[in-house]
Short mmCIF file of C-alpha atoms in Angstrom, two decimals:
data_model
loop_
_atom_site.label_atom_id
_atom_site.label_comp_id
_atom_site.label_asym_id
_atom_site.label_seq_id
_atom_site.Cartn_x
_atom_site.Cartn_y
_atom_site.Cartn_z
CA MET J 8 -7.71 11.47 7.24
CA ALA J 9 -8.64 7.84 7.85
CA GLN J 10 -12.33 8.57 7.29
CA PHE J 11 -11.54 10.19 3.96
CA ILE J 12 -9.42 7.23 2.85
CA GLU J 13 -12.14 4.83 3.98
CA ARG J 14 -14.60 6.61 1.68
CA VAL J 15 -12.46 6.87 -1.46
CA ALA J 16 -10.27 3.76 -1.31
CA VAL J 17 -11.03 0.45 -2.94
CA GLN J 18 -7.93 -1.13 -1.38
CA TRP J 19 -5.91 0.22 1.54
CA PHE J 20 -2.62 -1.20 2.79
CA GLU J 21 -0.59 -0.30 5.86
CA VAL J 22 3.09 -1.21 6.06
CA GLN J 23 4.58 -1.46 9.52
CA ALA J 24 8.07 -2.84 10.15
CA GLY J 25 8.02 -4.66 6.81
CA ARG J 26 4.65 -6.29 7.49
CA ILE J 27 1.64 -5.58 5.33
CA ARG J 28 -1.78 -5.14 6.85
CA VAL J 29 -4.85 -4.89 4.63
CA LEU J 30 -7.18 -2.24 6.03
CA LYS J 31 -9.70 -2.34 3.18
CA GLY J 32 -10.30 -4.57 0.19
CA HIS J 33 -9.61 -8.18 -0.67
CA PRO J 34 -6.27 -8.47 -2.50
CA SER J 35 -5.09 -11.77 -3.92
CA GLN J 36 -2.47 -13.86 -2.15
CA LEU J 37 -0.18 -13.39 -5.15
CA LEU J 38 -0.34 -9.60 -4.79
CA LEU J 39 0.39 -9.80 -1.07
CA ARG J 40 3.30 -12.17 -1.67
CA ASP J 41 4.85 -9.81 -4.22
CA LEU J 42 4.46 -6.85 -1.86
CA ARG J 43 6.02 -8.80 1.02
CA GLN J 44 9.01 -9.67 -1.15
CA LEU J 45 9.40 -6.01 -2.11
CA PHE J 46 9.35 -4.76 1.49
CA GLU J 47 11.35 -7.65 2.94
CA ASN J 48 14.81 -6.05 2.95
CA GLU J 49 13.85 -2.38 2.80
CA LYS J 50 14.21 0.17 5.56
CA LEU J 51 10.79 1.72 5.97
CA PRO J 52 9.37 4.35 8.32
CA ALA J 53 7.66 3.03 11.44
CA ILE J 54 4.18 3.14 9.88
CA THR J 55 3.30 4.10 6.33
CA SER J 56 0.47 3.29 3.96
CA PHE J 57 -0.88 3.48 0.43
CA TRP J 58 -4.33 3.11 -1.09
CA VAL J 59 -5.94 2.55 -4.47
CA THR J 60 -8.98 4.56 -5.59
CA ARG J 61 -11.75 3.49 -7.96
CA ASP J 62 -9.96 4.96 -10.95
CA LYS J 63 -6.91 2.72 -10.24
CA CYS J 64 -4.81 5.62 -8.98
CA ILE J 65 -2.40 4.79 -6.15
CA HIS J 66 -1.87 7.35 -3.40
CA PHE J 67 0.96 7.15 -0.89
CA LYS J 68 1.30 8.54 2.59
CA LEU J 69 3.91 11.31 2.58
CA ASN J 70 6.51 9.27 4.45
CA PHE J 71 6.38 6.37 1.96
CA PRO J 72 9.85 5.94 0.38
CA GLN J 73 10.08 7.55 -3.04
CA HIS J 74 12.28 4.84 -4.56
CA LEU J 75 9.66 2.13 -3.88
CA ARG J 76 6.66 3.90 -5.38
CA THR J 77 7.14 2.75 -8.98
CA ALA J 78 7.64 -0.85 -7.89
CA VAL J 79 4.46 -0.76 -5.82
CA ARG J 80 2.55 0.73 -8.76
CA ALA J 81 3.81 -2.06 -11.03
CA ILE J 82 2.66 -4.74 -8.57
CA VAL J 83 -0.71 -3.34 -7.51
CA VAL J 84 -1.93 -1.91 -10.82
CA PRO J 85 -0.27 -3.84 -13.67
#
């Protein structure tokens, strides 16, 4: 799975215990700050991730919380 994501993703983020780790891409500090604020007080699974493809489509790992997906889309792809 990781090899597939590495091929198709332009940006790839992993969220672990409220911390964001950039696995691929070079996001702006503003984008990272907004994501940190979003995940700050949320209960998240142990490790989850999301990635952005070339056509600006955001894909989420299956355990990513459903109620946060629209907020993440609004931040990452305005």
